[in-house]
Coordinates of C-alpha atoms in Angstrom, one line a residue:
X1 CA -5.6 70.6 47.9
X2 CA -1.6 70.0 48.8
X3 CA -2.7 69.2 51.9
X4 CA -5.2 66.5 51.1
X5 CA -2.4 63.9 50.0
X6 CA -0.2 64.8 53.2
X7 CA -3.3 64.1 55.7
X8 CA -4.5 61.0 52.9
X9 CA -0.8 59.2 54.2
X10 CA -1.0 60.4 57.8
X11 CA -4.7 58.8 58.2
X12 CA -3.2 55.8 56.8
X13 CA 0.1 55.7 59.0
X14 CA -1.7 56.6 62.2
X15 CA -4.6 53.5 61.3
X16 CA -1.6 51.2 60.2
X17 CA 0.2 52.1 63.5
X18 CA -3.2 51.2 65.6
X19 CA -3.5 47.7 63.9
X20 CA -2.2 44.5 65.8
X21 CA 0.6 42.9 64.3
X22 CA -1.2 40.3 62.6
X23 CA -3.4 42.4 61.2
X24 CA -0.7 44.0 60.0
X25 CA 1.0 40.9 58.7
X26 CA -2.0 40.0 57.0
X27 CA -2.9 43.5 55.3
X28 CA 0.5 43.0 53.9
X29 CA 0.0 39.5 52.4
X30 CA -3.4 40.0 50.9
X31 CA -1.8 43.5 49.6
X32 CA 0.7 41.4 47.5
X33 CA -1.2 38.4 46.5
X34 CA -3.5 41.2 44.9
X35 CA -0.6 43.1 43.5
X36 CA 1.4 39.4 42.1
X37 CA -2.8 38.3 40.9
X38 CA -3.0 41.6 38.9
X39 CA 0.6 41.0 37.4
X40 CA 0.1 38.0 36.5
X41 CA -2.9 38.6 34.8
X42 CA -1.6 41.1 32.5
X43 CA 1.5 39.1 31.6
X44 CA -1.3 36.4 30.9
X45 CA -3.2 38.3 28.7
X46 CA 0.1 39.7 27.1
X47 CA 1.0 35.4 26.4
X48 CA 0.4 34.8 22.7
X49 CA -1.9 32.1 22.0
X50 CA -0.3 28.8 21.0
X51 CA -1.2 26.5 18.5
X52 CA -0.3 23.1 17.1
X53 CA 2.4 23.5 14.4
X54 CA 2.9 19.8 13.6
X55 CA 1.6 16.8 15.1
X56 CA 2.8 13.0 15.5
X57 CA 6.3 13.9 14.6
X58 CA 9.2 11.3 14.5
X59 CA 12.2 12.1 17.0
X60 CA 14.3 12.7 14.0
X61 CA 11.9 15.6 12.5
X62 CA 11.3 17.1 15.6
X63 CA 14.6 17.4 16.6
X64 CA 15.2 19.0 12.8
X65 CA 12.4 21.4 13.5
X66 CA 13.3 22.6 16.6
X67 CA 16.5 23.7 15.5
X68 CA 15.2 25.4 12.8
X69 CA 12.5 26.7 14.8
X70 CA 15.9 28.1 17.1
X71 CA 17.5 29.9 14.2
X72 CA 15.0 31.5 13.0
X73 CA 14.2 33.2 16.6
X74 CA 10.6 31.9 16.9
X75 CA 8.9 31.0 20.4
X76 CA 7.4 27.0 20.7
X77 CA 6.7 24.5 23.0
X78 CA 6.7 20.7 22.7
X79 CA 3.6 18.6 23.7
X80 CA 3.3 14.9 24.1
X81 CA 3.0 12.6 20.8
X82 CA 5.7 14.9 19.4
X83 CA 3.1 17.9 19.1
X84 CA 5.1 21.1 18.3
X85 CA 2.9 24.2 19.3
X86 CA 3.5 27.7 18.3
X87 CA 1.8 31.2 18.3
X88 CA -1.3 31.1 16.9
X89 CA -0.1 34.1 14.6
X90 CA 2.8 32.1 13.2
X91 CA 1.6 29.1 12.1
X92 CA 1.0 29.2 8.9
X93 CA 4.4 31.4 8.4
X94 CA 6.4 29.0 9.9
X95 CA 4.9 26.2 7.9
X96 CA 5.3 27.6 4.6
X97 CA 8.8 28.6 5.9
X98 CA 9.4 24.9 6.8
X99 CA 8.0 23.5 3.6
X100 CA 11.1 25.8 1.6
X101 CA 13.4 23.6 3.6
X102 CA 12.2 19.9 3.5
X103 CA 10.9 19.8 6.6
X104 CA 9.4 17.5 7.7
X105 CA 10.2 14.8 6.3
X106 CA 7.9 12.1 7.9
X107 CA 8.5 8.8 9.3
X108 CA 8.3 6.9 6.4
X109 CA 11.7 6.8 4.1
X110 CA 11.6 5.8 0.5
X111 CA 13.8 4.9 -2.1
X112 CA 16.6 7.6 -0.8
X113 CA 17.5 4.5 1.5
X114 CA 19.4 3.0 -2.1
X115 CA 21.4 6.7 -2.6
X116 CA 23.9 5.6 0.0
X117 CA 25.4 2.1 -0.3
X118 CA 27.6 1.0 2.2
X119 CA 30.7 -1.1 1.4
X120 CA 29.9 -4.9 3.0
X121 CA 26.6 -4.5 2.5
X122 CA 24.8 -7.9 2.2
X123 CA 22.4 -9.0 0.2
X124 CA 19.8 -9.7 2.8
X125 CA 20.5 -6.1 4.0
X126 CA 19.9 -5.3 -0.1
X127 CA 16.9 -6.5 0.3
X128 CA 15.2 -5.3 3.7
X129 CA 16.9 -1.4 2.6
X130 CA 14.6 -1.8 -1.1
X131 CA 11.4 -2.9 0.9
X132 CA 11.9 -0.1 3.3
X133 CA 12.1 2.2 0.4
X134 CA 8.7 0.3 -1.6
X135 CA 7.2 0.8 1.8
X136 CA 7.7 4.3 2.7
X137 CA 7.0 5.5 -1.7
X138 CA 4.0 3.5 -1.1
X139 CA 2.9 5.4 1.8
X140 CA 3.4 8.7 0.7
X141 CA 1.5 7.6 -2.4
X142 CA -1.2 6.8 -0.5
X143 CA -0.7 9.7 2.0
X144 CA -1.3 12.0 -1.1
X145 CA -5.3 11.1 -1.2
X146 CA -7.0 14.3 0.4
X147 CA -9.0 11.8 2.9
X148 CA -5.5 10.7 4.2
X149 CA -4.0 12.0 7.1
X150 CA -0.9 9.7 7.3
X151 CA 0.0 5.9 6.3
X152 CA 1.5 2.9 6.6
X153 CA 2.5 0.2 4.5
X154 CA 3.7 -3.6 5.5
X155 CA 4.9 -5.4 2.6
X156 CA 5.1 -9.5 3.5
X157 CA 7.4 -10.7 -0.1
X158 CA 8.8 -14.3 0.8
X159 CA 11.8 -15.3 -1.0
X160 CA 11.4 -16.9 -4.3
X161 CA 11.8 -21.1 -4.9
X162 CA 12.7 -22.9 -7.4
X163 CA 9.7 -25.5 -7.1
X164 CA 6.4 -24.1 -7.8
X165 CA 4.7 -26.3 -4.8
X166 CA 6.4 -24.1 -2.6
X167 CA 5.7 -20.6 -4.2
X168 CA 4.3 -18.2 -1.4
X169 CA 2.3 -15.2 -2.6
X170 CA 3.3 -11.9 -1.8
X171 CA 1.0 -9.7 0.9
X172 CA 0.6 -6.3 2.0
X173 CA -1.1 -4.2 4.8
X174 CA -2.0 -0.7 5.3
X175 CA -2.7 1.6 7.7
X176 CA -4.1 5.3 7.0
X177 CA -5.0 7.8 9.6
X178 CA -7.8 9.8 7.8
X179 CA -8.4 13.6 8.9
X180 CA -11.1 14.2 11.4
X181 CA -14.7 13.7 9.9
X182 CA -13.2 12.7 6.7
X183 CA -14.0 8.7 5.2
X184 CA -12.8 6.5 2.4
X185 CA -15.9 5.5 0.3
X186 CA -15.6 1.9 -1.0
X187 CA -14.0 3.4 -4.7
X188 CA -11.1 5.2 -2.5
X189 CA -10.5 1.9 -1.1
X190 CA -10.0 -0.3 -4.1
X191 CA -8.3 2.4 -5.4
X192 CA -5.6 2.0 -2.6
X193 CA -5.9 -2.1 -3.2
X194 CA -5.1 -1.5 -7.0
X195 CA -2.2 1.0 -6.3
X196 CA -0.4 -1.4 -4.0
X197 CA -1.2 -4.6 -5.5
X198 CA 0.1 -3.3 -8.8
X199 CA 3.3 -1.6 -7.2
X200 CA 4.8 -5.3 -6.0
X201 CA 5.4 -8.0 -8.5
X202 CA 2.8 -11.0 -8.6
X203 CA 0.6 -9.4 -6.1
X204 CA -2.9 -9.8 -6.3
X205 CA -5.4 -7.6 -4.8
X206 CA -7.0 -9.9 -2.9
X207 CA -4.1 -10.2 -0.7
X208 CA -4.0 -6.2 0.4
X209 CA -5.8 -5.4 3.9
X210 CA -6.7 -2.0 4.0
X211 CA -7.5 -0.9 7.9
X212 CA -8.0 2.9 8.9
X213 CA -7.2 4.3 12.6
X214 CA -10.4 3.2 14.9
X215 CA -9.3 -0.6 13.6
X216 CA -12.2 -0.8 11.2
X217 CA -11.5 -3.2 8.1
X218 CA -12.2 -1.1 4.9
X219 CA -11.1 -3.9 2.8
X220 CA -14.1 -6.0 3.7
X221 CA -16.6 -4.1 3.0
X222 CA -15.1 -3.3 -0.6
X223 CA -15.0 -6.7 -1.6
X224 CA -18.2 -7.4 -0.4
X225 CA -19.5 -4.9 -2.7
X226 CA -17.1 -6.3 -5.8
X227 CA -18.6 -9.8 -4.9
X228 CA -22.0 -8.6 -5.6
X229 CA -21.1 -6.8 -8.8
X230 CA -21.8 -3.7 -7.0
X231 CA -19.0 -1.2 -7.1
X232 CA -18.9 2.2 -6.7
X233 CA -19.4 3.0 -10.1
X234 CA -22.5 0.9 -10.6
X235 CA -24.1 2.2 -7.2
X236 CA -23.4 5.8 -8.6
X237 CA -25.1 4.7 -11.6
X238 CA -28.2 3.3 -9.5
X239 CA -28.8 6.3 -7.7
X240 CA -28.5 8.6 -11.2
X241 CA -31.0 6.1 -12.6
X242 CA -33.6 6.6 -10.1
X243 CA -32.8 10.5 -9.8
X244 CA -33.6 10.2 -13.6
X245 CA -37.1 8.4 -13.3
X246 CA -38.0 10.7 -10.3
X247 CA -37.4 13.7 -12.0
X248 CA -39.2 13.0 -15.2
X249 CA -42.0 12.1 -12.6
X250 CA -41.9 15.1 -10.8
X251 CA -41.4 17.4 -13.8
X252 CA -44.6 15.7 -15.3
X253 CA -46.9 16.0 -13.0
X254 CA -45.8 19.2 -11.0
X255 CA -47.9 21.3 -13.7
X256 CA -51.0 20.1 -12.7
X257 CA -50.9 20.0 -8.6
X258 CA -48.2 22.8 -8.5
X259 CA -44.3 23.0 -7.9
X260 CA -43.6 21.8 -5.0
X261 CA -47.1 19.5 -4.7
X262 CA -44.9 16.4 -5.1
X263 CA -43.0 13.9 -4.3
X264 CA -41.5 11.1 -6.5
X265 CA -38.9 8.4 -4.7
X266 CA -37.9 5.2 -7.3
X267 CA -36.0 2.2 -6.9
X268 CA -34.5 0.8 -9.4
X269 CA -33.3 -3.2 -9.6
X270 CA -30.7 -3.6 -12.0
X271 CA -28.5 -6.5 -13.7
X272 CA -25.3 -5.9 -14.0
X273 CA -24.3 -9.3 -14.7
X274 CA -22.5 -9.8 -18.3
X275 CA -23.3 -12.7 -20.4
X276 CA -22.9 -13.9 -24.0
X277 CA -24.6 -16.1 -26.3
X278 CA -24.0 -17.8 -29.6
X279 CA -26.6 -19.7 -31.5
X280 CA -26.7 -21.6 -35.0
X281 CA -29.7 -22.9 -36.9
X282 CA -30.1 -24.5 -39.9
X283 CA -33.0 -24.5 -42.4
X284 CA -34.5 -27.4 -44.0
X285 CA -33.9 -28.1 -47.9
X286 CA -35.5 -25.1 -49.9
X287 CA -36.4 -25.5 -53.6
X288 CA -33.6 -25.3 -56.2
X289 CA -34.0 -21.9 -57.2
X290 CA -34.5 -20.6 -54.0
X291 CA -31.0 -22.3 -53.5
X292 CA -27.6 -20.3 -53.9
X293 CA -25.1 -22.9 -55.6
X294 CA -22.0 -23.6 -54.0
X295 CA -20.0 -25.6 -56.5
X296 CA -21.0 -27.1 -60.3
X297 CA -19.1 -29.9 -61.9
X298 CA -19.8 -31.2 -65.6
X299 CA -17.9 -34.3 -66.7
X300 CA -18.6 -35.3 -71.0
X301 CA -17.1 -38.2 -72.3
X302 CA -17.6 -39.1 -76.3
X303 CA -16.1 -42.2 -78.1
X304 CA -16.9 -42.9 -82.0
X305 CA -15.5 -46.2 -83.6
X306 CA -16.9 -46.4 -86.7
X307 CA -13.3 -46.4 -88.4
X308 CA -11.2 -48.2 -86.2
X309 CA -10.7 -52.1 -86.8
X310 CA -12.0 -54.4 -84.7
X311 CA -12.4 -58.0 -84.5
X312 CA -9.4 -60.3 -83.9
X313 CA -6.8 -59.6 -84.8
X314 CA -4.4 -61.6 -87.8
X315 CA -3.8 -62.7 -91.5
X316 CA -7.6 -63.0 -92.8
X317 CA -8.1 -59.7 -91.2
X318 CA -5.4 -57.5 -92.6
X319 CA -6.3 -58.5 -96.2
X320 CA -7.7 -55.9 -98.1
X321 CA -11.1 -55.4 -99.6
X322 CA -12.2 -56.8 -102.8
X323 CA -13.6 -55.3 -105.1
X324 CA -16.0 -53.1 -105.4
X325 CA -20.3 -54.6 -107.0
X326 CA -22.8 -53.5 -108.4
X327 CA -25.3 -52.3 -107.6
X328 CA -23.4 -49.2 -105.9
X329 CA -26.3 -48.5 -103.6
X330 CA -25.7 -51.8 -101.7
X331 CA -26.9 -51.9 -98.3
X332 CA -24.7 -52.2 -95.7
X333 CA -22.7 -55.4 -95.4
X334 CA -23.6 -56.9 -99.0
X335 CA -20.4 -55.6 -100.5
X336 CA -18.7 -57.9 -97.9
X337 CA -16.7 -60.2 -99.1
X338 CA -14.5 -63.2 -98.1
X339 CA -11.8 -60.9 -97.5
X340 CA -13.7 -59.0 -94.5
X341 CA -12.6 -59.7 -91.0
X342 CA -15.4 -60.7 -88.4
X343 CA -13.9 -57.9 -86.4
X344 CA -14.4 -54.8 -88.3
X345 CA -17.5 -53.3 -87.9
X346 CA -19.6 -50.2 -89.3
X347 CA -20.9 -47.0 -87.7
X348 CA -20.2 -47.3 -83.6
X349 CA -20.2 -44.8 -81.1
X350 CA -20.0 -44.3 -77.3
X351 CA -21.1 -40.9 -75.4
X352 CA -21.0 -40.2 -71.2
X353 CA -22.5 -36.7 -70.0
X354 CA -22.0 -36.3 -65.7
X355 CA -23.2 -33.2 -63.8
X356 CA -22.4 -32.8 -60.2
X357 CA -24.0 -29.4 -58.3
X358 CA -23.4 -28.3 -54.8
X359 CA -25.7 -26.0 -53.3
X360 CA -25.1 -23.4 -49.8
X361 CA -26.6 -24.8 -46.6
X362 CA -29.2 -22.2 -45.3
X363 CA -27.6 -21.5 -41.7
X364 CA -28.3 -18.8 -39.1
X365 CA -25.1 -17.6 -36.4
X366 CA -26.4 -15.7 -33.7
X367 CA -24.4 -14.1 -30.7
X368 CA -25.7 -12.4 -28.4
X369 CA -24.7 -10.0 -25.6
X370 CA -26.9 -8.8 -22.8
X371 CA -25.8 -5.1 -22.0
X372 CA -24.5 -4.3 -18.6
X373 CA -27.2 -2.3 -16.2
X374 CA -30.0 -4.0 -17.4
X375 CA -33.4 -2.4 -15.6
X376 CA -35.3 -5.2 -14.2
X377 CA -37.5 -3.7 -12.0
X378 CA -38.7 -0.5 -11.3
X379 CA -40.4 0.3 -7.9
X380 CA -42.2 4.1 -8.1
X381 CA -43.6 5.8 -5.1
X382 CA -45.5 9.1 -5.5
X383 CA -46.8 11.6 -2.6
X384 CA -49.1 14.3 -3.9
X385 CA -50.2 17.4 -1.7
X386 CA -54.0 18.5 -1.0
X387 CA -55.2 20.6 -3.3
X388 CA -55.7 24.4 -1.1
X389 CA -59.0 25.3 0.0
X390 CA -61.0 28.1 -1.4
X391 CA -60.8 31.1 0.3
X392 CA -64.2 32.2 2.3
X393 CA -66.4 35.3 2.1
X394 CA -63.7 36.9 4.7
X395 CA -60.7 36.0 3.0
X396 CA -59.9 33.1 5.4
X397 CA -58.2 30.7 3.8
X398 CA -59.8 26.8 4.2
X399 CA -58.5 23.5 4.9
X400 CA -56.9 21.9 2.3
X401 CA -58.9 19.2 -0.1
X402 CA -57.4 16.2 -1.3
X403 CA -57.8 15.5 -5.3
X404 CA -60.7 14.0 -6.9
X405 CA -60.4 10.1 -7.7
X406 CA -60.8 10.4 -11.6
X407 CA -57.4 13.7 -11.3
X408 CA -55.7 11.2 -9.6
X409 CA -56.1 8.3 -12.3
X410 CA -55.2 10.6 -14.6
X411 CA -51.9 11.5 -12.5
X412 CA -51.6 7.7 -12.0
X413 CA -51.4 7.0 -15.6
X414 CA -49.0 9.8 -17.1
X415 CA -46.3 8.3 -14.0
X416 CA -46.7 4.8 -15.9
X417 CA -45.8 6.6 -19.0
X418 CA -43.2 8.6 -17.7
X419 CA -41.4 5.5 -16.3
X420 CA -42.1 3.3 -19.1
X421 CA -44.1 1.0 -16.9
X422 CA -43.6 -3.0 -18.1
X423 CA -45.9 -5.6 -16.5
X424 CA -43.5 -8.1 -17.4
X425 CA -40.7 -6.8 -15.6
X426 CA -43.1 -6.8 -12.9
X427 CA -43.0 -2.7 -12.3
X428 CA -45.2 -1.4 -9.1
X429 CA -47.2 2.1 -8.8
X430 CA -48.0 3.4 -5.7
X431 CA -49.6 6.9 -5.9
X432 CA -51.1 8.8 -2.6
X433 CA -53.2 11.7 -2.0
X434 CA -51.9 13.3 1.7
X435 CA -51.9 16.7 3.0
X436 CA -47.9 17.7 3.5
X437 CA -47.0 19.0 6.6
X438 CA -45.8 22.4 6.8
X439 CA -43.7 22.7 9.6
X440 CA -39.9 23.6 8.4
X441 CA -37.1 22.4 10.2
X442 CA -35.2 24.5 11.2
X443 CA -31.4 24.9 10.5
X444 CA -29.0 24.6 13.3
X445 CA -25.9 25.5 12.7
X446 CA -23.5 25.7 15.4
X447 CA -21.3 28.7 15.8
X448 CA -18.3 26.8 17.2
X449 CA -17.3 24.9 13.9
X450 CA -16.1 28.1 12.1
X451 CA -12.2 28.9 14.0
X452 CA -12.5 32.5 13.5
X453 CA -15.3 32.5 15.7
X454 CA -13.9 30.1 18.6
X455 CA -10.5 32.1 18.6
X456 CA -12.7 35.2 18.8
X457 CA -15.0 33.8 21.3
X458 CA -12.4 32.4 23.5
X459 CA -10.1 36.1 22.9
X460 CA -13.3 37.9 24.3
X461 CA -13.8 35.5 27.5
X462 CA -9.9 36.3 27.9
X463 CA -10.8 39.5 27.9
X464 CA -13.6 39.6 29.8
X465 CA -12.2 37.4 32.6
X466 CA -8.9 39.7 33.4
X467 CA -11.3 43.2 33.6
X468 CA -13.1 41.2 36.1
X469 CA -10.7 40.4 37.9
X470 CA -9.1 43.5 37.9
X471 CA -12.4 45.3 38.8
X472 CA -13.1 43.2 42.0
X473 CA -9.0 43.8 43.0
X474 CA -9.2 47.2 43.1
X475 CA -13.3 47.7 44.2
X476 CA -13.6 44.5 46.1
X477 CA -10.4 44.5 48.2
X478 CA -8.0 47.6 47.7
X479 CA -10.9 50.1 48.1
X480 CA -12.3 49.2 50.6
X481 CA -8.9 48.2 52.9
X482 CA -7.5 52.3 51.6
X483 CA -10.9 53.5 53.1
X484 CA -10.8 52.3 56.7
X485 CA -7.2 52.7 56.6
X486 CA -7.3 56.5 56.1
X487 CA -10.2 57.9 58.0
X488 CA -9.5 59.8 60.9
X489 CA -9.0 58.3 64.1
X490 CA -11.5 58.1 66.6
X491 CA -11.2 60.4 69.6
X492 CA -10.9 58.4 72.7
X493 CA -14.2 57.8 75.6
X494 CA -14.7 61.4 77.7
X495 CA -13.7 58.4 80.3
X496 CA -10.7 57.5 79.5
X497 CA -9.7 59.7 76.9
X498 CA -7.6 63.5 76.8
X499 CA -10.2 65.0 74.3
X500 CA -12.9 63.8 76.9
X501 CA -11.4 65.1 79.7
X502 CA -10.7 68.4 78.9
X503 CA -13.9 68.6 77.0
X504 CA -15.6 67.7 80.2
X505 CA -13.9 70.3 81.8
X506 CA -14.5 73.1 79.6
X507 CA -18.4 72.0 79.9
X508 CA -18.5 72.0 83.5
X509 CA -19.4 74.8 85.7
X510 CA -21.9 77.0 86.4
X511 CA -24.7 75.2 88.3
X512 CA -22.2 73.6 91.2
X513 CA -20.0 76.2 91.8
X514 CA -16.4 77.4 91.0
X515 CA -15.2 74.7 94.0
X516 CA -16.9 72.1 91.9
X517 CA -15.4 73.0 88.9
X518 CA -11.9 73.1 90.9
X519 CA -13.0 69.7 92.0
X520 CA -13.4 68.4 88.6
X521 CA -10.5 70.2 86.8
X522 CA -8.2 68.7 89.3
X523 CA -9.7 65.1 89.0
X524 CA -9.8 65.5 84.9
X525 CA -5.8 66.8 85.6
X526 CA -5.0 63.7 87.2
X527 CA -6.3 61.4 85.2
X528 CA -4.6 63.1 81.8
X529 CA -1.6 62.8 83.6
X530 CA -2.3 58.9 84.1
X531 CA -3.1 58.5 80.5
X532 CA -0.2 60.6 78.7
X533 CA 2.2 58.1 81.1
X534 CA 0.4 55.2 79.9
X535 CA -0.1 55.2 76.3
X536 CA 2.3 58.5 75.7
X537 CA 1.9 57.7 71.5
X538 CA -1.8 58.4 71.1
X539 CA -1.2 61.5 73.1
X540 CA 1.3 62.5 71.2
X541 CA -1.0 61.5 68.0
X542 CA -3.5 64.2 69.9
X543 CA -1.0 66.8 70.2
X544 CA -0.1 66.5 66.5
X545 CA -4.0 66.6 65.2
X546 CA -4.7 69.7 67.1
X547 CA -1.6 71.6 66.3
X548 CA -2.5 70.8 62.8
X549 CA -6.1 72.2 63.0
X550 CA -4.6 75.4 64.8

């Protein structure tokens, strides 16, 4: 067994010797390239995998990160766009790690920009410092919305004026970078709109552009909606509405056909415009006891002069009466004498009664106000299943059977109920009988959204790729070369060769003679001679081979 090893290297020197020299030269190369492919493999497969750390970094923040990145001993490299990458291991570490310290900071400044005040400082420079600092709050206000990515704000605030012709409006723009596969419903973006319009003084929303990565104008589509009254709100509202009505369909009728039997799809029209009304009417005159009174006003005026002189006044009249007749029960005006003025007279009175009565007017204020959401219309659609066939004398299930007409008046009429159908709203019913298909679609969900499984995919491939490799190196090319290089050599023709010639020699004989065999030992002599001058290394190669045998 000691032996094998010692006659393994002197097959191999002996082969290497015989080879040309560039054979030789290329044994060599191919040797190494195989020995520096297989190194580098395994340092390859020893490389941690890198990933992105931070992305779209300013100069500033990656310059801050790399230092810290430096002190803290950790491996990184630096991509274009000012994309940090490091071990895939460490990324979350160093994150969390960075986060402690601030870092990073992001493009957009804020109202630190006023901390430092520099001494000379205009006012002009006041100014563009505090709308660099409303910018960049803005921006990480809106950065904070879990669609967001990153953003941008452009505030346009002209300088104020004295004369209110030439008072400019103020405007702003933004720009957010949403995450991949992630949108801004029309809600998110007035949302945005009200947030910045209400951050700058005299702003109005209708002068903030909202506009997302790929160009698109958000802000468009979100007033469009506004101007038809449809917001997000109400459109969520739609869609519970006709979930509602569907439901109670479906919940209705799914008793009698079976769970599952049917299908119920409304749309719903509804007024969400606001308006108010305000009506007054008035009665015509009732009777008076039917009347409430407003007001009663009773004037009385009495006057009695029977005792009070009258006539004209002077001498005749201010005499007094004579005396007094016979018979005492006189009539009135006999006892008058001379002495009684034409003025004076007996028994007058004066009397004056008013009554004034106001009565309530019989009047009728009405306002009215139409609630918002209003159904106008209601549009039902209803798909029931065939009914399932009766099973046969074998058990085999039949063909399905669709419902009888007077079963599907019946379903026709509790779906008006259920909906609360209204031919003056002008409410539709459409209810069909069809066999459902049963063919399910299948689910395809693909394997390379979930990271674990690409990093694991891609670590197996890794894997896979170096044992390959290595496996055709050292089958494919090192075997195979080590083989040929260590098998014996080949003894030379009985022509031209030592081993030949003597073996000739020590086979001849016999049947021509000992002078024949002189002959031919002579010859064989001779030529042995010739060959050991001419290539004196292969018979020295033959010397050593059968000393070791002996």
């Amino acid at each position: 067994m000691a032996a094998q090893p010692q006659q393994f290297f002197s097959n191999f020197a002996i082969r290497f010797n015989q080879l040309p020299a560039t054979r030789k030269m290329g044994l060599a190369a191919a040797l190494a390239a195989s020995i520096a492919l297989f190194v580098g493999l395994l340092l390859w497969s020893s490389a941690p995998d890198y990933k992105v750390l931070f992305s779209n970094l300013s100069e500033k923040d990656a310059g801050t990160i790399t230092t810290a990145l430096q002190q803290m001993n950790a491996p990184y490299k630096t991509g274009a766009g000012g994309t940090l990458l490091v071990p895939a291991d460490q990324v979350y570490d160093l994150r969390f790690k960075l986060a402690a310290q601030g870092l990073p900071k992001g493009g957009a400044v804020g109202f630190e920009l006023m901390d430092t005040t520099r001494l000379g400082m205009t006012q002009f420079q006041e100014q563009v410092a505090y709308q660099r600092g409303m910018e960049g709050e803005l921006a990480r206000t809106v950065q904070a919305l879990s669609p967001v990515e990153s953003a941008r704000v452009h505030l346009a605030i002209p300088k104020p004026s004295v004369f209110i012709r030439d008072k400019q409006m103020p405007s702003a723009s933004v720009l957010v970078n949403l995450h991949p596969g992630r949108s801004l419903d029309p809600g998110q973006v007035q949302s945005i709109v009200h947030l910045v319009s209400s951050s700058v003084a005299e702003m109005s929303p209708n002068h903030v552009t909202v506009v997302d990565q790929a160009g698109n104008l958000l802000t468009s589509q979100s007033d469009g909606a506004s101007a038809r009254g449809l917001n997000a709100s109400q459109l969520d509202y739609i869609r519970q509405m006709e979930g509602y009505y569907a439901q109670r369909i479906e919940a209705i009728v799914s008793p009698i056909v079976g769970v599952g039997n049917v299908r119920a799809e409304v749309r719903a029209d509804l007024d969400f415009s606001e308006s108010e009304a305000t009506s007054e009417s008035y009665r015509p005159n009732p009777s008076p006891d039917a009347q409430a009174v407003r007001s009663l006003q009773t004037v009385e005026d009495l006057n009695n002069a029977g005792n009070q002189a009258q006539g004209i006044p002077g001498a005749l009249t201010n005499q007094p009466p004579g005396p007094a007749t016979a018979p005492l029960n006189a009539p009135p005006g006999a006892n008058a004498g001379p002495n009684t003025g034409a003025g004076q007279g007996a028994g007058a009175t004066s009397s004056r009664r008013e009554n004034t009565t106001n009565f309530e007017l019989d009047k009728t204020i009405r306002h009215t106000r139409e609630p918002l959401g209003r159904i106008k219309r209601l549009s039902v659609a209803v798909v029931v299943n065939y009914r399932a066939g009766i099973p046969d004398e074998n058990g085999v299930a039949t063909n399905p059977v669709p419902l009888p007409p007077a079963e599907l008046e019946q379903i026709n009429n509790l779906v008006r109920e259920s909906m609360g159908y209204s031919q003056q709203r002008g409410d539709t019913i459409n209810v069909v009988n069809a066999a459902f298909s049963e063919s399910k679609a299948e689910l395809d969900i693909p394997l390379w959204k979930d990271p674990d499984n690409v990093s694991m995919v891609k670590s197996l491939l890794k894997n896979l790729l170096i044992f390959g490799l290595a496996f055709y190196l050292v089958f494919g090319v090192l075997r195979p070369i080590l083989r040929d290089m260590t098998k014996p050599p080949e003894p030379p023709p009985p022509s031209s060769g030592l081993a030949g010639g003597v073996a000739g020699a020590y086979g001849a004989g016999g049947a021509d003679g000992q002078q024949g065999a002189a002959d031919t030992y002579g010859e064989i002599l001779v030529k042995v001679r010739e060959f050991a001058k001419t290539d004196p290394k292969v018979t020295a190669d033959i010397v050593k081979e059968w000393m070791a045998r002996e």
